Amino acid sequence: MDSFLRPFMWLVGSSFEFFFQQTQNPGFSILLLSLLVTSALLPVQGLIAWVKRKNQNKKMALKPVEDEIERAYKGHTRYLYLKTLYRQHGYGSWNNFISLSLPLLQIPFFIAAYHYLSTQAVFEGASFLILNDLSKPDALLPFGGTNLNLLPFVMCLINLMNVELQTLEKNSEKVAL
């Protein structure tokens, strides 16, 4: 696993060091590193969207024949006819998993960033925006005599909003088709 992550850790480390030399601010350097990784993966995201649209169009073109097969046949016979139909038209059910490839590409960057950034002493005592010390949990939310970390809740909320937007986008695409 270490040899697999080594190139990612080198990329994260050299990018962070470059950004830190330019800004002298570890928090801003992390933001720039995040933007770099996101922008580097944008072409991959575009390619994945293109492949998904292409497969979706294939699936929609096969829909009438698929519906006819589903009405006419049951059980294993239906399965064999559908499998043959998909094979003849170059459509595989594995195509539905293409959307997993972007998160699978992002995960090594996240792991490498975690391993690299967690060992950096530059975060000790460094403040950024509302955070007093980047090396410690934020503890921004007072709750029952203790302080909870606010940033994980913010991150969760942002992810939930992203999922909701993607769901709305998928539903609008279905309505348009």
PDB file of C-alpha atoms in Angstrom:
ATOM      1  CA  MET A   1       0.000   0.000   0.000  1.00  0.00           C
ATOM      2  CA  ASP A   2       2.853   2.350   0.826  1.00  0.00           C
ATOM      3  CA  SER A   3       4.385   1.971  -2.633  1.00  0.00           C
ATOM      4  CA  PHE A   4       0.971   2.627  -4.199  1.00  0.00           C
ATOM      5  CA  LEU A   5       0.529   5.878  -2.244  1.00  0.00           C
ATOM      6  CA  ARG A   6       4.109   7.100  -2.726  1.00  0.00           C
ATOM      7  CA  PRO A   7       3.448   9.017  -5.988  1.00  0.00           C
ATOM      8  CA  PHE A   8       0.308  10.579  -4.518  1.00  0.00           C
ATOM      9  CA  MET A   9       2.170  11.563  -1.354  1.00  0.00           C
ATOM     10  CA  TRP A  10       4.986  13.063  -3.440  1.00  0.00           C
ATOM     11  CA  LEU A  11       2.481  15.074  -5.485  1.00  0.00           C
ATOM     12  CA  VAL A  12       0.602  16.263  -2.399  1.00  0.00           C
ATOM     13  CA  GLY A  13       3.813  17.065  -0.533  1.00  0.00           C
ATOM     14  CA  SER A  14       5.539  18.953  -3.331  1.00  0.00           C
ATOM     15  CA  SER A  15       2.350  20.869  -4.165  1.00  0.00           C
ATOM     16  CA  PHE A  16       1.751  21.809  -0.539  1.00  0.00           C
ATOM     17  CA  GLU A  17       5.386  22.895  -0.116  1.00  0.00           C
ATOM     18  CA  PHE A  18       5.188  25.024  -3.257  1.00  0.00           C
ATOM     19  CA  PHE A  19       1.951  26.684  -2.137  1.00  0.00           C
ATOM     20  CA  PHE A  20       3.309  27.220   1.368  1.00  0.00           C
ATOM     21  CA  GLN A  21       6.470  28.866   0.001  1.00  0.00           C
ATOM     22  CA  GLN A  22       4.297  31.210  -2.044  1.00  0.00           C
ATOM     23  CA  THR A  23       1.710  32.095   0.616  1.00  0.00           C
ATOM     24  CA  GLN A  24       3.445  31.416   3.962  1.00  0.00           C
ATOM     25  CA  ASN A  25      -0.031  30.407   5.200  1.00  0.00           C
ATOM     26  CA  PRO A  26      -0.735  26.695   5.813  1.00  0.00           C
ATOM     27  CA  GLY A  27      -4.527  27.113   5.717  1.00  0.00           C
ATOM     28  CA  PHE A  28      -4.493  28.912   2.396  1.00  0.00           C
ATOM     29  CA  SER A  29      -1.975  26.347   1.091  1.00  0.00           C
ATOM     30  CA  ILE A  30      -4.417  23.545   1.920  1.00  0.00           C
ATOM     31  CA  LEU A  31      -7.165  25.378   0.017  1.00  0.00           C
ATOM     32  CA  LEU A  32      -4.878  25.764  -3.008  1.00  0.00           C
ATOM     33  CA  LEU A  33      -3.925  22.078  -2.787  1.00  0.00           C
ATOM     34  CA  SER A  34      -7.607  21.152  -2.754  1.00  0.00           C
ATOM     35  CA  LEU A  35      -8.263  23.349  -5.785  1.00  0.00           C
ATOM     36  CA  LEU A  36      -5.311  21.772  -7.608  1.00  0.00           C
ATOM     37  CA  VAL A  37      -6.563  18.221  -7.028  1.00  0.00           C
ATOM     38  CA  THR A  38     -10.129  19.179  -7.948  1.00  0.00           C
ATOM     39  CA  SER A  39      -9.071  20.928 -11.151  1.00  0.00           C
ATOM     40  CA  ALA A  40      -6.748  18.049 -12.075  1.00  0.00           C
ATOM     41  CA  LEU A  41      -9.674  15.638 -11.801  1.00  0.00           C
ATOM     42  CA  LEU A  42     -12.109  17.843 -13.785  1.00  0.00           C
ATOM     43  CA  PRO A  43     -11.193  16.273 -17.154  1.00  0.00           C
ATOM     44  CA  VAL A  44     -11.778  12.839 -15.646  1.00  0.00           C
ATOM     45  CA  GLN A  45     -15.142  14.014 -14.318  1.00  0.00           C
ATOM     46  CA  GLY A  46     -16.053  15.312 -17.776  1.00  0.00           C
ATOM     47  CA  LEU A  47     -15.044  12.015 -19.396  1.00  0.00           C
ATOM     48  CA  ILE A  48     -17.105  10.064 -16.872  1.00  0.00           C
ATOM     49  CA  ALA A  49     -20.139  12.296 -17.544  1.00  0.00           C
ATOM     50  CA  TRP A  50     -19.708  11.794 -21.306  1.00  0.00           C
ATOM     51  CA  VAL A  51     -19.498   7.997 -20.944  1.00  0.00           C
ATOM     52  CA  LYS A  52     -22.546   7.995 -18.654  1.00  0.00           C
ATOM     53  CA  ARG A  53     -24.578  10.039 -21.165  1.00  0.00           C
ATOM     54  CA  LYS A  54     -23.492   7.763 -24.013  1.00  0.00           C
ATOM     55  CA  ASN A  55     -24.512   4.651 -22.056  1.00  0.00           C
ATOM     56  CA  GLN A  56     -27.760   6.278 -20.978  1.00  0.00           C
ATOM     57  CA  ASN A  57     -28.595   7.028 -24.621  1.00  0.00           C
ATOM     58  CA  LYS A  58     -27.828   3.417 -25.548  1.00  0.00           C
ATOM     59  CA  LYS A  59     -30.059   2.196 -22.734  1.00  0.00           C
ATOM     60  CA  MET A  60     -32.901   4.498 -23.810  1.00  0.00           C
ATOM     61  CA  ALA A  61     -32.599   3.271 -27.423  1.00  0.00           C
ATOM     62  CA  LEU A  62     -32.901  -0.330 -26.185  1.00  0.00           C
ATOM     63  CA  LYS A  63     -35.833   0.436 -23.875  1.00  0.00           C
ATOM     64  CA  PRO A  64     -38.668  -0.486 -26.298  1.00  0.00           C
ATOM     65  CA  VAL A  65     -37.119  -3.867 -27.159  1.00  0.00           C
ATOM     66  CA  GLU A  66     -36.290  -4.429 -23.494  1.00  0.00           C
ATOM     67  CA  ASP A  67     -39.902  -3.731 -22.497  1.00  0.00           C
ATOM     68  CA  GLU A  68     -41.155  -6.134 -25.160  1.00  0.00           C
ATOM     69  CA  ILE A  69     -38.832  -8.885 -23.906  1.00  0.00           C
ATOM     70  CA  GLU A  70     -39.922  -8.263 -20.305  1.00  0.00           C
ATOM     71  CA  ARG A  71     -43.590  -8.549 -21.299  1.00  0.00           C
ATOM     72  CA  ALA A  72     -43.086 -11.687 -23.379  1.00  0.00           C
ATOM     73  CA  TYR A  73     -40.696 -13.744 -21.261  1.00  0.00           C
ATOM     74  CA  LYS A  74     -40.165 -14.693 -17.637  1.00  0.00           C
ATOM     75  CA  GLY A  75     -37.302 -15.962 -15.479  1.00  0.00           C
ATOM     76  CA  HIS A  76     -34.106 -17.295 -16.970  1.00  0.00           C
ATOM     77  CA  THR A  77     -35.344 -16.975 -20.556  1.00  0.00           C
ATOM     78  CA  ARG A  78     -35.924 -13.241 -20.038  1.00  0.00           C
ATOM     79  CA  TYR A  79     -32.448 -12.936 -18.551  1.00  0.00           C
ATOM     80  CA  LEU A  80     -30.829 -14.684 -21.539  1.00  0.00           C
ATOM     81  CA  TYR A  81     -32.687 -12.534 -24.087  1.00  0.00           C
ATOM     82  CA  LEU A  82     -31.798  -9.324 -22.257  1.00  0.00           C
ATOM     83  CA  LYS A  83     -28.174 -10.402 -21.907  1.00  0.00           C
ATOM     84  CA  THR A  84     -28.018 -11.123 -25.638  1.00  0.00           C
ATOM     85  CA  LEU A  85     -29.676  -7.800 -26.479  1.00  0.00           C
ATOM     86  CA  TYR A  86     -27.191  -5.880 -24.345  1.00  0.00           C
ATOM     87  CA  ARG A  87     -24.217  -7.777 -25.779  1.00  0.00           C
ATOM     88  CA  GLN A  88     -25.342  -7.175 -29.376  1.00  0.00           C
ATOM     89  CA  HIS A  89     -25.604  -3.432 -28.769  1.00  0.00           C
ATOM     90  CA  GLY A  90     -22.453  -3.068 -26.673  1.00  0.00           C
ATOM     91  CA  TYR A  91     -24.246  -2.231 -23.461  1.00  0.00           C
ATOM     92  CA  GLY A  92     -23.002  -3.822 -20.265  1.00  0.00           C
ATOM     93  CA  SER A  93     -24.473  -3.470 -16.817  1.00  0.00           C
ATOM     94  CA  TRP A  94     -20.938  -2.721 -15.595  1.00  0.00           C
ATOM     95  CA  ASN A  95     -21.350   0.650 -17.293  1.00  0.00           C
ATOM     96  CA  ASN A  96     -23.557   1.664 -14.374  1.00  0.00           C
ATOM     97  CA  PHE A  97     -20.479   1.567 -12.134  1.00  0.00           C
ATOM     98  CA  ILE A  98     -18.569   4.181 -14.165  1.00  0.00           C
ATOM     99  CA  SER A  99     -19.694   6.874 -11.726  1.00  0.00           C
ATOM    100  CA  LEU A 100     -17.650   5.139  -8.999  1.00  0.00           C
ATOM    101  CA  SER A 101     -14.396   5.789 -10.824  1.00  0.00           C
ATOM    102  CA  LEU A 102     -14.111   9.440  -9.775  1.00  0.00           C
ATOM    103  CA  PRO A 103     -14.345   8.742  -6.026  1.00  0.00           C
ATOM    104  CA  LEU A 104     -11.956   5.829  -6.512  1.00  0.00           C
ATOM    105  CA  LEU A 105      -9.480   8.261  -8.070  1.00  0.00           C
ATOM    106  CA  GLN A 106      -9.976  10.809  -5.297  1.00  0.00           C
ATOM    107  CA  ILE A 107      -9.442   8.391  -2.410  1.00  0.00           C
ATOM    108  CA  PRO A 108      -5.650   7.982  -2.893  1.00  0.00           C
ATOM    109  CA  PHE A 109      -5.294  11.777  -2.900  1.00  0.00           C
ATOM    110  CA  PHE A 110      -7.298  12.045   0.326  1.00  0.00           C
ATOM    111  CA  ILE A 111      -5.261   9.316   2.034  1.00  0.00           C
ATOM    112  CA  ALA A 112      -1.971  10.812   0.836  1.00  0.00           C
ATOM    113  CA  ALA A 113      -3.022  14.292   1.947  1.00  0.00           C
ATOM    114  CA  TYR A 114      -4.021  12.980   5.357  1.00  0.00           C
ATOM    115  CA  HIS A 115      -0.748  11.098   5.844  1.00  0.00           C
ATOM    116  CA  TYR A 116       1.400  13.955   4.597  1.00  0.00           C
ATOM    117  CA  LEU A 117      -0.384  16.851   6.267  1.00  0.00           C
ATOM    118  CA  SER A 118      -0.807  15.102   9.630  1.00  0.00           C
ATOM    119  CA  THR A 119       2.980  14.940  10.013  1.00  0.00           C
ATOM    120  CA  GLN A 120       3.659  18.619   9.283  1.00  0.00           C
ATOM    121  CA  ALA A 121       4.769  20.782  12.202  1.00  0.00           C
ATOM    122  CA  VAL A 122       3.856  23.952  10.285  1.00  0.00           C
ATOM    123  CA  PHE A 123       0.261  23.631  11.529  1.00  0.00           C
ATOM    124  CA  GLU A 124       1.213  23.907  15.232  1.00  0.00           C
ATOM    125  CA  GLY A 125      -0.141  27.234  16.469  1.00  0.00           C
ATOM    126  CA  ALA A 126      -1.021  28.418  12.945  1.00  0.00           C
ATOM    127  CA  SER A 127      -4.401  30.137  12.664  1.00  0.00           C
ATOM    128  CA  PHE A 128      -6.617  30.437   9.631  1.00  0.00           C
ATOM    129  CA  LEU A 129      -9.906  32.335   9.390  1.00  0.00           C
ATOM    130  CA  ILE A 130     -11.907  31.316  12.496  1.00  0.00           C
ATOM    131  CA  LEU A 131      -9.557  28.490  13.499  1.00  0.00           C
ATOM    132  CA  ASN A 132      -7.030  29.307  16.218  1.00  0.00           C
ATOM    133  CA  ASP A 133      -4.765  26.275  15.805  1.00  0.00           C
ATOM    134  CA  LEU A 134      -4.777  24.130  12.663  1.00  0.00           C
ATOM    135  CA  SER A 135      -3.088  21.262  14.496  1.00  0.00           C
ATOM    136  CA  LYS A 136      -6.044  20.801  16.876  1.00  0.00           C
ATOM    137  CA  PRO A 137      -9.777  20.081  16.468  1.00  0.00           C
ATOM    138  CA  ASP A 138     -11.777  23.265  15.875  1.00  0.00           C
ATOM    139  CA  ALA A 139     -13.994  23.070  19.031  1.00  0.00           C
ATOM    140  CA  LEU A 140     -16.136  25.945  17.721  1.00  0.00           C
ATOM    141  CA  LEU A 141     -19.539  24.729  18.896  1.00  0.00           C
ATOM    142  CA  PRO A 142     -20.205  25.066  22.652  1.00  0.00           C
ATOM    143  CA  PHE A 143     -22.516  22.279  23.787  1.00  0.00           C
ATOM    144  CA  GLY A 144     -23.334  21.184  27.340  1.00  0.00           C
ATOM    145  CA  GLY A 145     -20.137  22.370  29.006  1.00  0.00           C
ATOM    146  CA  THR A 146     -17.896  21.056  26.239  1.00  0.00           C
ATOM    147  CA  ASN A 147     -17.008  22.183  22.747  1.00  0.00           C
ATOM    148  CA  LEU A 148     -17.982  20.164  19.689  1.00  0.00           C
ATOM    149  CA  ASN A 149     -16.205  20.353  16.382  1.00  0.00           C
ATOM    150  CA  LEU A 150     -18.278  22.424  13.972  1.00  0.00           C
ATOM    151  CA  LEU A 151     -16.368  21.716  10.748  1.00  0.00           C
ATOM    152  CA  PRO A 152     -17.405  18.032  10.450  1.00  0.00           C
ATOM    153  CA  PHE A 153     -21.054  19.150  10.684  1.00  0.00           C
ATOM    154  CA  VAL A 154     -20.456  21.790   8.002  1.00  0.00           C
ATOM    155  CA  MET A 155     -18.750  19.209   5.782  1.00  0.00           C
ATOM    156  CA  CYS A 156     -21.647  16.780   6.279  1.00  0.00           C
ATOM    157  CA  LEU A 157     -24.169  19.491   5.419  1.00  0.00           C
ATOM    158  CA  ILE A 158     -22.266  20.421   2.257  1.00  0.00           C
ATOM    159  CA  ASN A 159     -22.108  16.761   1.199  1.00  0.00           C
ATOM    160  CA  LEU A 160     -25.845  16.311   1.829  1.00  0.00           C
ATOM    161  CA  MET A 161     -26.598  19.414  -0.247  1.00  0.00           C
ATOM    162  CA  ASN A 162     -24.373  18.047  -3.016  1.00  0.00           C
ATOM    163  CA  VAL A 163     -26.223  14.727  -2.991  1.00  0.00           C
ATOM    164  CA  GLU A 164     -29.556  16.567  -3.097  1.00  0.00           C
ATOM    165  CA  LEU A 165     -28.404  18.670  -6.069  1.00  0.00           C
ATOM    166  CA  GLN A 166     -27.229  15.563  -7.910  1.00  0.00           C
ATOM    167  CA  THR A 167     -30.540  13.839  -7.196  1.00  0.00           C
ATOM    168  CA  LEU A 168     -32.472  16.832  -8.516  1.00  0.00           C
ATOM    169  CA  GLU A 169     -30.251  16.874 -11.604  1.00  0.00           C
ATOM    170  CA  LYS A 170     -30.846  13.164 -12.248  1.00  0.00           C
ATOM    171  CA  ASN A 171     -34.608  13.598 -11.815  1.00  0.00           C
ATOM    172  CA  SER A 172     -34.656  16.533 -14.239  1.00  0.00           C
ATOM    173  CA  GLU A 173     -32.707  14.448 -16.772  1.00  0.00           C
ATOM    174  CA  LYS A 174     -35.274  11.641 -16.460  1.00  0.00           C
ATOM    175  CA  VAL A 175     -38.119  14.093 -17.016  1.00  0.00           C
ATOM    176  CA  ALA A 176     -36.350  15.542 -20.086  1.00  0.00           C
ATOM    177  CA  LEU A 177     -35.929  12.093 -21.599  1.00  0.00           C
TER     178      LEU A 177
END
